[in-house]
mmCIF file of C-alpha atoms and ligand atoms in Angstrom:
data_model
loop_
_atom_site.group_PDB
_atom_site.id
_atom_site.type_symbol
_atom_site.label_atom_id
_atom_site.label_comp_id
_atom_site.label_asym_id
_atom_site.label_seq_id
_atom_site.Cartn_x
_atom_site.Cartn_y
_atom_site.Cartn_z
ATOM 1 C CA MET A 65 123.930 -112.878 -165.503
ATOM 2 C CA PRO A 66 124.180 -109.193 -164.353
ATOM 3 C CA LEU A 67 127.596 -107.610 -164.786
ATOM 4 C CA VAL A 68 127.648 -106.284 -161.225
ATOM 5 C CA PRO A 69 125.748 -107.014 -158.008
ATOM 6 C CA PRO A 70 122.712 -104.752 -157.298
ATOM 7 C CA HIS A 71 124.528 -102.799 -154.569
ATOM 8 C CA VAL A 72 127.177 -101.770 -157.132
ATOM 9 C CA ALA A 73 124.579 -100.987 -159.863
ATOM 10 C CA SER A 74 122.784 -98.634 -157.473
ATOM 11 C CA LEU A 75 125.852 -96.666 -156.375
ATOM 12 C CA THR A 76 126.159 -92.980 -157.030
ATOM 13 C CA PRO A 77 129.826 -91.954 -157.239
ATOM 14 C CA TYR A 78 131.286 -89.365 -154.845
ATOM 15 C CA VAL A 79 131.236 -85.863 -156.375
ATOM 16 C CA PRO A 80 134.482 -84.108 -155.498
ATOM 17 C CA GLY A 81 135.077 -80.332 -155.495
ATOM 18 C CA LYS A 82 135.676 -78.889 -158.991
ATOM 19 C CA PRO A 83 139.394 -78.732 -159.904
ATOM 20 C CA ILE A 84 140.863 -75.276 -160.565
ATOM 21 C CA GLU A 85 142.032 -76.168 -164.117
ATOM 22 C CA GLU A 86 138.527 -77.335 -165.101
ATOM 23 C CA VAL A 87 136.987 -74.064 -163.911
ATOM 24 C CA GLU A 88 139.638 -72.021 -165.741
ATOM 25 C CA ARG A 89 138.980 -73.996 -168.919
ATOM 26 C CA GLU A 90 135.187 -73.933 -168.747
ATOM 27 C CA TYR A 91 134.565 -70.421 -167.459
ATOM 28 C CA GLY A 92 137.544 -68.555 -169.054
ATOM 29 C CA VAL A 93 138.567 -67.220 -165.632
ATOM 30 C CA SER A 94 142.023 -67.153 -164.066
ATOM 31 C CA ASN A 95 143.451 -66.849 -160.595
ATOM 32 C CA VAL A 96 140.699 -69.025 -159.245
ATOM 33 C CA ALA A 97 140.028 -69.245 -155.491
ATOM 34 C CA LYS A 98 139.308 -72.888 -154.604
ATOM 35 C CA LEU A 99 137.222 -72.916 -151.469
ATOM 36 C CA ALA A 100 135.565 -76.237 -152.292
ATOM 37 C CA SER A 101 137.403 -79.092 -150.591
ATOM 38 C CA ASN A 102 138.566 -77.888 -147.159
ATOM 39 C CA GLU A 103 142.196 -77.850 -148.209
ATOM 40 C CA ASN A 104 144.831 -75.785 -146.415
ATOM 41 C CA ALA A 105 144.892 -72.244 -147.825
ATOM 42 C CA LEU A 106 148.580 -71.920 -146.764
ATOM 43 C CA GLY A 107 149.646 -74.884 -148.875
ATOM 44 C CA PRO A 108 151.719 -77.860 -147.792
ATOM 45 C CA SER A 109 154.150 -77.887 -144.896
ATOM 46 C CA PRO A 110 157.542 -76.726 -146.266
ATOM 47 C CA LEU A 111 159.265 -79.539 -144.342
ATOM 48 C CA ALA A 112 156.934 -82.040 -145.975
ATOM 49 C CA LEU A 113 157.693 -80.642 -149.425
ATOM 50 C CA ALA A 114 161.434 -80.929 -148.866
ATOM 51 C CA ALA A 115 161.021 -84.516 -147.650
ATOM 52 C CA ALA A 116 158.826 -85.373 -150.610
ATOM 53 C CA ARG A 117 161.365 -83.982 -153.076
ATOM 54 C CA GLU A 118 164.094 -86.022 -151.481
ATOM 55 C CA ALA A 119 161.948 -89.171 -151.437
ATOM 56 C CA CYS A 120 161.324 -88.798 -155.187
ATOM 57 C CA ALA A 121 164.860 -89.999 -155.818
ATOM 58 C CA LYS A 122 163.839 -93.382 -154.428
ATOM 59 C CA VAL A 123 160.613 -93.983 -156.254
ATOM 60 C CA HIS A 124 162.088 -96.906 -158.206
ATOM 61 C CA LEU A 125 161.709 -98.768 -154.906
ATOM 62 C CA TYR A 126 158.459 -99.974 -153.401
ATOM 63 C CA PRO A 127 157.413 -98.146 -150.255
ATOM 64 C CA ASP A 128 157.694 -99.745 -146.882
ATOM 65 C CA GLY A 129 154.398 -101.632 -146.837
ATOM 66 C CA SER A 130 154.172 -101.376 -143.075
ATOM 67 C CA ALA A 131 154.876 -97.632 -143.100
ATOM 68 C CA TYR A 132 157.172 -98.321 -140.160
ATOM 69 C CA GLU A 133 158.686 -94.863 -139.805
ATOM 70 C CA LEU A 134 155.491 -92.970 -140.283
ATOM 71 C CA ARG A 135 153.583 -95.145 -137.833
ATOM 72 C CA ASN A 136 156.410 -94.692 -135.305
ATOM 73 C CA ALA A 137 156.394 -90.920 -135.863
ATOM 74 C CA ILE A 138 152.594 -90.780 -135.337
ATOM 75 C CA ALA A 139 152.840 -93.012 -132.265
ATOM 76 C CA ALA A 140 155.616 -90.892 -130.734
ATOM 77 C CA LYS A 141 153.735 -87.643 -131.429
ATOM 78 C CA LEU A 142 150.528 -88.893 -129.849
ATOM 79 C CA GLY A 143 152.019 -90.987 -127.084
ATOM 80 C CA VAL A 144 150.464 -94.311 -128.213
ATOM 81 C CA PRO A 145 152.141 -97.633 -129.053
ATOM 82 C CA SER A 146 152.848 -98.014 -132.779
ATOM 83 C CA GLU A 147 150.842 -101.252 -132.853
ATOM 84 C CA GLU A 148 147.799 -99.019 -132.357
ATOM 85 C CA VAL A 149 148.491 -96.954 -135.503
ATOM 86 C CA MET A 150 147.285 -97.760 -139.004
ATOM 87 C CA VAL A 151 147.842 -95.600 -142.063
ATOM 88 C CA GLY A 152 145.727 -95.296 -145.179
ATOM 89 C CA ASN A 153 145.610 -93.754 -148.575
ATOM 90 C CA GLY A 154 143.754 -90.872 -147.056
ATOM 91 C CA SER A 155 141.523 -91.517 -144.048
ATOM 92 C CA ASN A 156 138.953 -92.282 -146.697
ATOM 93 C CA GLU A 157 140.658 -95.599 -147.364
ATOM 94 C CA LEU A 158 140.523 -96.409 -143.679
ATOM 95 C CA ILE A 159 136.775 -95.767 -143.613
ATOM 96 C CA GLU A 160 136.418 -98.326 -146.422
ATOM 97 C CA LEU A 161 138.818 -100.779 -144.831
ATOM 98 C CA LEU A 162 136.963 -100.677 -141.531
ATOM 99 C CA VAL A 163 133.734 -101.626 -143.263
ATOM 100 C CA ARG A 164 135.385 -104.280 -145.433
ATOM 101 C CA THR A 165 137.238 -105.854 -142.560
ATOM 102 C CA PHE A 166 134.588 -105.866 -139.816
ATOM 103 C CA VAL A 167 131.061 -105.615 -141.140
ATOM 104 C CA LEU A 168 129.607 -109.013 -142.030
ATOM 105 C CA ASP A 169 126.603 -109.676 -144.170
ATOM 106 C CA GLY A 170 123.515 -108.919 -142.093
ATOM 107 C CA GLU A 171 125.348 -106.520 -139.820
ATOM 108 C CA GLU A 172 124.828 -102.750 -139.898
ATOM 109 C CA VAL A 173 126.791 -99.543 -140.283
ATOM 110 C CA LEU A 174 125.295 -96.744 -138.179
ATOM 111 C CA THR A 175 125.848 -93.038 -138.761
ATOM 112 C CA SER A 176 124.068 -89.713 -138.895
ATOM 113 C CA ALA A 177 122.046 -88.717 -141.976
ATOM 114 C CA GLN A 178 123.502 -85.686 -143.815
ATOM 115 C CA SER A 179 127.012 -86.400 -142.493
ATOM 116 C CA PHE A 180 130.141 -87.169 -144.498
ATOM 117 C CA VAL A 181 129.015 -89.254 -147.446
ATOM 118 C CA ALA A 182 132.022 -91.619 -147.408
ATOM 119 C CA TYR A 183 130.423 -93.619 -144.559
ATOM 120 C CA LYS A 184 127.311 -94.283 -146.639
ATOM 121 C CA LEU A 185 129.346 -95.086 -149.745
ATOM 122 C CA ALA A 186 131.545 -97.537 -147.821
ATOM 123 C CA ALA A 187 128.505 -99.416 -146.571
ATOM 124 C CA GLN A 188 126.839 -99.408 -150.007
ATOM 125 C CA GLU A 189 129.952 -100.480 -151.903
ATOM 126 C CA HIS A 190 130.212 -103.533 -149.693
ATOM 127 C CA GLY A 191 126.499 -104.321 -149.834
ATOM 128 C CA ARG A 192 126.141 -103.659 -146.153
ATOM 129 C CA THR A 193 123.054 -102.222 -144.421
ATOM 130 C CA LEU A 194 123.298 -98.522 -143.578
ATOM 131 C CA VAL A 195 121.263 -97.136 -140.687
ATOM 132 C CA GLU A 196 121.073 -93.359 -140.332
ATOM 133 C CA ALA A 197 119.714 -91.222 -137.516
ATOM 134 C CA PRO A 198 118.209 -87.892 -138.602
ATOM 135 C CA MET A 199 120.008 -84.725 -137.505
ATOM 136 C CA LYS A 200 118.485 -82.492 -134.817
ATOM 137 C CA ALA A 201 117.943 -78.768 -135.269
ATOM 138 C CA ARG A 202 118.786 -79.284 -138.967
ATOM 139 C CA PHE A 203 122.534 -79.358 -138.657
ATOM 140 C CA HIS A 204 123.530 -81.300 -135.493
ATOM 141 C CA TYR A 205 124.248 -84.937 -134.746
ATOM 142 C CA ASP A 206 121.513 -86.414 -132.555
ATOM 143 C CA LEU A 207 123.388 -88.809 -130.277
ATOM 144 C CA ASP A 208 120.184 -89.816 -128.454
ATOM 145 C CA ALA A 209 118.589 -90.828 -131.727
ATOM 146 C CA LEU A 210 121.756 -92.651 -132.706
ATOM 147 C CA ARG A 211 121.744 -94.499 -129.369
ATOM 148 C CA LYS A 212 118.186 -95.668 -129.979
ATOM 149 C CA LEU A 213 119.221 -97.168 -133.298
ATOM 150 C CA LEU A 214 121.965 -99.328 -131.771
ATOM 151 C CA SER A 215 121.170 -103.006 -132.079
ATOM 152 C CA ARG A 216 122.823 -106.403 -131.923
ATOM 153 C CA ARG A 217 123.519 -105.995 -135.631
ATOM 154 C CA THR A 218 125.370 -102.632 -135.315
ATOM 155 C CA LYS A 219 129.019 -103.423 -136.116
ATOM 156 C CA VAL A 220 130.621 -100.075 -136.959
ATOM 157 C CA VAL A 221 129.415 -96.578 -136.012
ATOM 158 C CA PHE A 222 130.847 -93.539 -137.844
ATOM 159 C CA LEU A 223 130.732 -90.198 -136.037
ATOM 160 C CA ALA A 224 132.426 -87.141 -137.538
ATOM 161 C CA ASN A 225 133.525 -84.662 -134.884
ATOM 162 C CA PRO A 226 133.595 -81.932 -136.095
ATOM 163 C CA ASP A 227 131.202 -82.915 -138.834
ATOM 164 C CA ASN A 228 131.478 -82.347 -142.553
ATOM 165 C CA PRO A 229 129.579 -80.614 -144.273
ATOM 166 C CA THR A 230 127.926 -78.877 -141.334
ATOM 167 C CA GLY A 231 131.016 -78.026 -139.235
ATOM 168 C CA THR A 232 129.023 -78.765 -136.054
ATOM 169 C CA TRP A 233 130.465 -80.828 -133.171
ATOM 170 C CA PHE A 234 129.369 -82.663 -130.077
ATOM 171 C CA THR A 235 130.744 -82.451 -126.542
ATOM 172 C CA GLU A 236 132.082 -85.143 -124.293
ATOM 173 C CA ALA A 237 128.883 -84.851 -122.200
ATOM 174 C CA GLU A 238 126.802 -85.676 -125.279
ATOM 175 C CA LEU A 239 129.063 -88.464 -126.446
ATOM 176 C CA THR A 240 129.610 -90.362 -123.204
ATOM 177 C CA PRO A 241 126.057 -91.747 -122.760
ATOM 178 C CA PHE A 242 126.243 -92.967 -126.346
ATOM 179 C CA LEU A 243 129.604 -94.725 -125.770
ATOM 180 C CA ASP A 244 128.276 -96.245 -122.566
ATOM 181 C CA ALA A 245 125.352 -97.765 -124.516
ATOM 182 C CA VAL A 246 127.439 -99.278 -127.305
ATOM 183 C CA PRO A 247 128.038 -103.034 -127.119
ATOM 184 C CA LYS A 248 131.726 -103.801 -126.620
ATOM 185 C CA ASP A 249 132.015 -105.622 -129.956
ATOM 186 C CA THR A 250 130.793 -102.613 -131.893
ATOM 187 C CA LEU A 251 133.504 -100.247 -133.183
ATOM 188 C CA VAL A 252 132.826 -96.542 -132.749
ATOM 189 C CA VAL A 253 134.839 -94.597 -135.315
ATOM 190 C CA LEU A 254 135.458 -90.978 -134.285
ATOM 191 C CA ASP A 255 136.409 -89.252 -137.506
ATOM 192 C CA GLU A 256 138.490 -86.263 -136.458
ATOM 193 C CA ALA A 257 139.625 -84.924 -139.820
ATOM 194 C CA TYR A 258 139.155 -81.355 -138.562
ATOM 195 C CA VAL A 259 140.136 -81.776 -134.898
ATOM 196 C CA GLU A 260 143.102 -79.445 -135.150
ATOM 197 C CA TYR A 261 140.746 -76.512 -135.831
ATOM 198 C CA VAL A 262 138.609 -76.985 -132.732
ATOM 199 C CA ASP A 263 138.501 -74.281 -130.079
ATOM 200 C CA ALA A 264 135.084 -75.009 -128.524
ATOM 201 C CA PRO A 265 134.878 -75.671 -124.791
ATOM 202 C CA GLY A 266 133.598 -79.099 -123.806
ATOM 203 C CA PHE A 267 135.075 -80.782 -126.900
ATOM 204 C CA GLN A 268 136.930 -83.999 -126.099
ATOM 205 C CA ASP A 269 139.035 -85.698 -128.723
ATOM 206 C CA GLY A 270 139.067 -89.448 -129.129
ATOM 207 C CA LEU A 271 142.606 -89.895 -127.870
ATOM 208 C CA ALA A 272 141.496 -89.486 -124.288
ATOM 209 C CA LEU A 273 138.312 -91.459 -124.791
ATOM 210 C CA ARG A 274 140.183 -94.484 -126.176
ATOM 211 C CA ARG A 275 141.625 -95.156 -122.753
ATOM 212 C CA LYS A 276 138.196 -95.748 -121.301
ATOM 213 C CA TYR A 277 136.514 -97.199 -124.435
ATOM 214 C CA PRO A 278 138.757 -99.717 -126.200
ATOM 215 C CA ASN A 279 136.201 -100.034 -129.010
ATOM 216 C CA VAL A 280 136.811 -96.428 -130.099
ATOM 217 C CA VAL A 281 138.772 -95.982 -133.312
ATOM 218 C CA VAL A 282 140.105 -92.478 -134.100
ATOM 219 C CA LEU A 283 140.632 -91.357 -137.664
ATOM 220 C CA ARG A 284 142.717 -88.361 -138.600
ATOM 221 C CA THR A 285 144.222 -87.043 -141.822
ATOM 222 C CA PHE A 286 147.169 -85.243 -143.340
ATOM 223 C CA SER A 287 144.834 -83.676 -145.897
ATOM 224 C CA LYS A 288 143.663 -80.726 -143.877
ATOM 225 C CA ILE A 289 145.917 -78.894 -141.396
ATOM 226 C CA TYR A 290 149.094 -80.547 -142.768
ATOM 227 C CA GLY A 291 148.231 -79.439 -146.261
ATOM 228 C CA LEU A 292 148.842 -82.798 -147.949
ATOM 229 C CA ALA A 293 145.430 -83.614 -149.504
ATOM 230 C CA GLY A 294 147.100 -84.527 -152.802
ATOM 231 C CA MET A 295 149.493 -86.953 -151.140
ATOM 232 C CA ARG A 296 146.657 -89.091 -149.804
ATOM 233 C CA VAL A 297 147.648 -90.044 -146.251
ATOM 234 C CA GLY A 298 145.451 -90.511 -143.228
ATOM 235 C CA TYR A 299 145.833 -92.491 -140.038
ATOM 236 C CA GLY A 300 143.802 -94.386 -137.562
ATOM 237 C CA LEU A 301 144.293 -95.234 -133.894
ATOM 238 C CA ALA A 302 142.735 -98.464 -132.665
ATOM 239 C CA ARG A 303 143.514 -101.346 -130.374
ATOM 240 C CA PRO A 304 146.221 -103.636 -131.821
ATOM 241 C CA GLU A 305 143.825 -106.419 -132.765
ATOM 242 C CA VAL A 306 141.820 -104.002 -134.977
ATOM 243 C CA VAL A 307 144.982 -102.665 -136.608
ATOM 244 C CA GLU A 308 146.161 -106.196 -137.237
ATOM 245 C CA TYR A 309 142.947 -107.237 -138.971
ATOM 246 C CA VAL A 310 142.898 -104.125 -141.133
ATOM 247 C CA ASP A 311 146.498 -104.953 -142.095
ATOM 248 C CA ARG A 312 145.395 -108.296 -143.451
ATOM 249 C CA VAL A 313 142.808 -106.669 -145.721
ATOM 250 C CA ARG A 314 144.520 -103.513 -146.947
ATOM 251 C CA PRO A 315 146.500 -103.453 -150.195
ATOM 252 C CA PRO A 316 150.191 -104.140 -149.368
ATOM 253 C CA PHE A 317 151.487 -100.734 -150.546
ATOM 254 C CA ASN A 318 148.502 -98.533 -149.756
ATOM 255 C CA THR A 319 150.510 -95.379 -149.072
ATOM 256 C CA SER A 320 153.274 -94.274 -151.427
ATOM 257 C CA LEU A 321 156.904 -93.819 -150.531
ATOM 258 C CA VAL A 322 156.660 -90.073 -151.193
ATOM 259 C CA ALA A 323 153.480 -89.733 -149.141
ATOM 260 C CA GLN A 324 154.976 -91.534 -146.179
ATOM 261 C CA ALA A 325 158.064 -89.320 -146.175
ATOM 262 C CA ALA A 326 156.037 -86.145 -146.573
ATOM 263 C CA ALA A 327 153.598 -87.060 -143.808
ATOM 264 C CA ALA A 328 156.376 -87.949 -141.341
ATOM 265 C CA ALA A 329 158.027 -84.569 -142.000
ATOM 266 C CA ALA A 330 154.708 -82.698 -141.752
ATOM 267 C CA LEU A 331 154.249 -84.136 -138.301
ATOM 268 C CA ARG A 332 157.445 -82.397 -137.204
ATOM 269 C CA ASP A 333 156.389 -79.080 -138.691
ATOM 270 C CA ASP A 334 154.756 -77.522 -135.646
ATOM 271 C CA ALA A 335 155.193 -74.040 -137.021
ATOM 272 C CA HIS A 336 153.123 -74.831 -140.126
ATOM 273 C CA VAL A 337 150.406 -76.425 -138.067
ATOM 274 C CA ALA A 338 150.313 -73.395 -135.730
ATOM 275 C CA ARG A 339 150.149 -70.964 -138.693
ATOM 276 C CA SER A 340 147.409 -73.011 -140.317
ATOM 277 C CA ARG A 341 145.320 -73.138 -137.146
ATOM 278 C CA ALA A 342 145.816 -69.425 -136.474
ATOM 279 C CA LEU A 343 144.643 -68.587 -140.001
ATOM 280 C CA VAL A 344 141.423 -70.593 -139.573
ATOM 281 C CA LEU A 345 140.692 -69.267 -136.089
ATOM 282 C CA GLU A 346 141.105 -65.731 -137.399
ATOM 283 C CA GLU A 347 139.339 -66.129 -140.733
ATOM 284 C CA ARG A 348 136.488 -68.491 -139.777
ATOM 285 C CA PRO A 349 134.613 -65.753 -137.877
ATOM 286 C CA PHE A 350 135.456 -63.219 -140.565
ATOM 287 C CA LEU A 351 133.926 -65.415 -143.262
ATOM 288 C CA ALA A 352 130.970 -66.421 -141.070
ATOM 289 C CA ASN A 353 130.197 -62.803 -140.145
ATOM 290 C CA GLY A 354 130.471 -61.737 -143.738
ATOM 291 C CA LEU A 355 128.088 -64.459 -144.854
ATOM 292 C CA ALA A 356 125.643 -63.597 -142.111
ATOM 293 C CA GLY A 357 125.866 -59.980 -143.256
ATOM 294 C CA LEU A 358 124.686 -61.162 -146.671
ATOM 295 C CA GLY A 359 121.573 -62.681 -145.102
ATOM 296 C CA ALA A 360 122.768 -66.298 -144.853
ATOM 297 C CA THR A 361 122.036 -68.582 -141.931
ATOM 298 C CA VAL A 362 125.557 -69.540 -140.912
ATOM 299 C CA VAL A 363 126.002 -72.824 -139.070
ATOM 300 C CA PRO A 364 128.537 -72.457 -136.219
ATOM 301 C CA SER A 365 131.600 -74.355 -137.387
ATOM 302 C CA GLN A 366 134.639 -75.949 -135.780
ATOM 303 C CA GLY A 367 136.170 -76.963 -139.095
ATOM 304 C CA ASN A 368 138.176 -75.074 -141.694
ATOM 305 C CA PHE A 369 134.937 -74.374 -143.561
ATOM 306 C CA VAL A 370 131.550 -72.815 -143.019
ATOM 307 C CA LEU A 371 128.109 -73.972 -144.111
ATOM 308 C CA ALA A 372 125.890 -71.066 -145.133
ATOM 309 C CA ASP A 373 122.258 -71.499 -145.948
ATOM 310 C CA PHE A 374 120.619 -68.876 -148.165
ATOM 311 C CA PRO A 375 116.859 -68.782 -147.621
ATOM 312 C CA GLY A 376 114.877 -68.971 -150.839
ATOM 313 C CA ARG A 377 117.982 -69.615 -152.980
ATOM 314 C CA ALA A 378 119.276 -72.698 -154.742
ATOM 315 C CA GLY A 379 122.802 -73.475 -153.630
ATOM 316 C CA LYS A 380 123.535 -74.907 -157.052
ATOM 317 C CA ASP A 381 122.710 -71.562 -158.762
ATOM 318 C CA LEU A 382 124.909 -69.660 -156.296
ATOM 319 C CA PHE A 383 127.678 -72.201 -156.931
ATOM 320 C CA GLU A 384 127.406 -71.666 -160.701
ATOM 321 C CA ALA A 385 127.375 -67.881 -160.353
ATOM 322 C CA LEU A 386 130.427 -68.023 -158.108
ATOM 323 C CA LEU A 387 132.295 -70.139 -160.687
ATOM 324 C CA ARG A 388 131.789 -67.336 -163.213
ATOM 325 C CA GLU A 389 133.432 -65.063 -160.641
ATOM 326 C CA GLY A 390 136.372 -67.416 -160.268
ATOM 327 C CA VAL A 391 135.410 -68.791 -156.880
ATOM 328 C CA ILE A 392 134.807 -72.506 -156.330
ATOM 329 C CA ALA A 393 132.523 -73.277 -153.387
ATOM 330 C CA ARG A 394 130.726 -76.535 -152.707
ATOM 331 C CA PRO A 395 126.999 -77.046 -153.314
ATOM 332 C CA VAL A 396 125.547 -79.486 -150.764
ATOM 333 C CA ALA A 397 122.103 -80.287 -152.126
ATOM 334 C CA GLY A 398 123.181 -83.933 -152.221
ATOM 335 C CA TYR A 399 123.453 -83.807 -148.425
ATOM 336 C CA GLY A 400 119.910 -82.491 -148.164
ATOM 337 C CA PHE A 401 120.909 -78.836 -147.832
ATOM 338 C CA PRO A 402 119.559 -77.472 -151.128
ATOM 339 C CA GLY A 403 119.860 -73.804 -150.217
ATOM 340 C CA ALA A 404 123.363 -74.000 -148.811
ATOM 341 C CA LEU A 405 126.984 -73.713 -149.802
ATOM 342 C CA ARG A 406 129.960 -75.081 -147.945
ATOM 343 C CA ILE A 407 132.841 -72.627 -148.205
ATOM 344 C CA THR A 408 136.371 -73.444 -147.094
ATOM 345 C CA VAL A 409 138.096 -70.794 -145.005
ATOM 346 C CA GLY A 410 140.724 -69.255 -147.292
ATOM 347 C CA LEU A 411 143.255 -66.474 -147.051
ATOM 348 C CA ARG A 412 141.786 -63.072 -146.177
ATOM 349 C CA ARG A 413 141.871 -61.962 -149.814
ATOM 350 C CA GLU A 414 140.112 -65.144 -150.939
ATOM 351 C CA ASN A 415 137.432 -64.768 -148.285
ATOM 352 C CA GLU A 416 136.945 -61.153 -149.228
ATOM 353 C CA ARG A 417 136.708 -62.074 -152.879
ATOM 354 C CA CYS A 418 134.152 -64.784 -152.154
ATOM 355 C CA LEU A 419 132.027 -62.425 -150.006
ATOM 356 C CA ALA A 420 132.204 -59.619 -152.586
ATOM 357 C CA ALA A 421 131.199 -62.001 -155.405
ATOM 358 C CA LEU A 422 128.333 -63.400 -153.364
ATOM 359 C CA GLY A 423 127.199 -59.870 -152.515
ATOM 360 C CA ARG A 424 127.007 -59.042 -156.233
ATOM 361 C CA ILE A 425 125.208 -62.308 -157.048
ATOM 362 C CA LEU A 426 122.618 -61.913 -154.320
ATOM 363 C CA ALA A 427 121.987 -58.276 -155.248
ATOM 364 C CA ALA A 428 121.480 -59.015 -158.942
HETATM 365 C C1 LIG B 564 134.960 -85.835 -142.038
HETATM 366 C C2 LIG B 564 135.966 -86.286 -143.040
HETATM 367 N N1 LIG B 564 136.543 -87.474 -142.911
HETATM 368 C C3 LIG B 564 137.435 -87.942 -143.771
HETATM 369 C C4 LIG B 564 137.781 -87.193 -144.882
HETATM 370 C C5 LIG B 564 138.712 -87.813 -145.866
HETATM 371 O O1 LIG B 564 139.921 -87.202 -145.923
HETATM 372 P P1 LIG B 564 141.186 -87.919 -146.593
HETATM 373 O O2 LIG B 564 140.738 -89.130 -147.289
HETATM 374 O O3 LIG B 564 141.697 -86.882 -147.522
HETATM 375 O O4 LIG B 564 142.108 -88.189 -145.432
HETATM 376 C C6 LIG B 564 137.217 -85.953 -145.072
HETATM 377 C C7 LIG B 564 137.543 -85.201 -146.307
HETATM 378 O O5 LIG B 564 137.009 -84.195 -146.638
HETATM 379 C C8 LIG B 564 136.270 -85.469 -144.159
HETATM 380 O O6 LIG B 564 135.643 -84.326 -144.313
#
């Protein structure tokens, strides 16, 4: 008897960004700039930190399994009923829970090829069929191609807007014909992990779309603009029935007491959010222009990161060379972009350091 089912035997685990300590140990460098995981260069919200410290005094107690206060805080902030809010151990957990809860054997998960790998992993982990539409113009979701792949078997669709790792986005005009074509029993998950960094005209977030399309589920996270990636908290907005079913499946204490307190406080920290957005809106073009100046094809991004493709180069070699310079970027060959690096928008000095190091590496 095999130890695991074939869909588990064939899984390739997620490869996260390299931790700072590992790079310091392995490369003998210090003061490393981590531009690998789209974290917040300004750090956590100070209000969240204070709330987390205070909550630590209570960690002998189990957290509130229903995350009552955090869900209410999210609901109040976004103007939705709290029965429409679910929280997860990062939005990544909600991606998995949506597949586990709703996709039956024989049904399909639909997404774009070369998009965030968690969608694919969630389908594979559960032995569910994954259907992927190719991207158009190398880096963009093709919503027409996705529409043509809809079938009676499509149960959950994952769309990242903006997308990771490309940073590209789609407009309301592109999305609406797709939503109109989706059967009403199919859930369309709009993953908006980077929504707070968007400044493109024509972009429509899922909050407004949910009113017209009750099968839309919106996912967001505290890992990016709120600076709480290490806390592991994300949230989803969905109609109450969907939230209720996910509640039946999720582990009873899926977000920690400290994480709940920190996230609720971070939501109140408008100043930190504004600073974090301003930094990215200022530094994203600086980094993109610098990379273009080095000869890279830079994909227009609405996230807190930039995908840069270096013609004739292997992204993995550039990644290795950057590590020796104390800069951690993200190679994305696994996504089918072998010549590219995904680089998180950092502080000005980190972006300058990354550009200077790349300049030396490319000139060598
Ligand atoms: C598009 C997208 N969705 C979801 C996530 C998961 O974030 P978390 O689990 O930290 O909330 C990420 C993280 O990088 C992402 O890029």
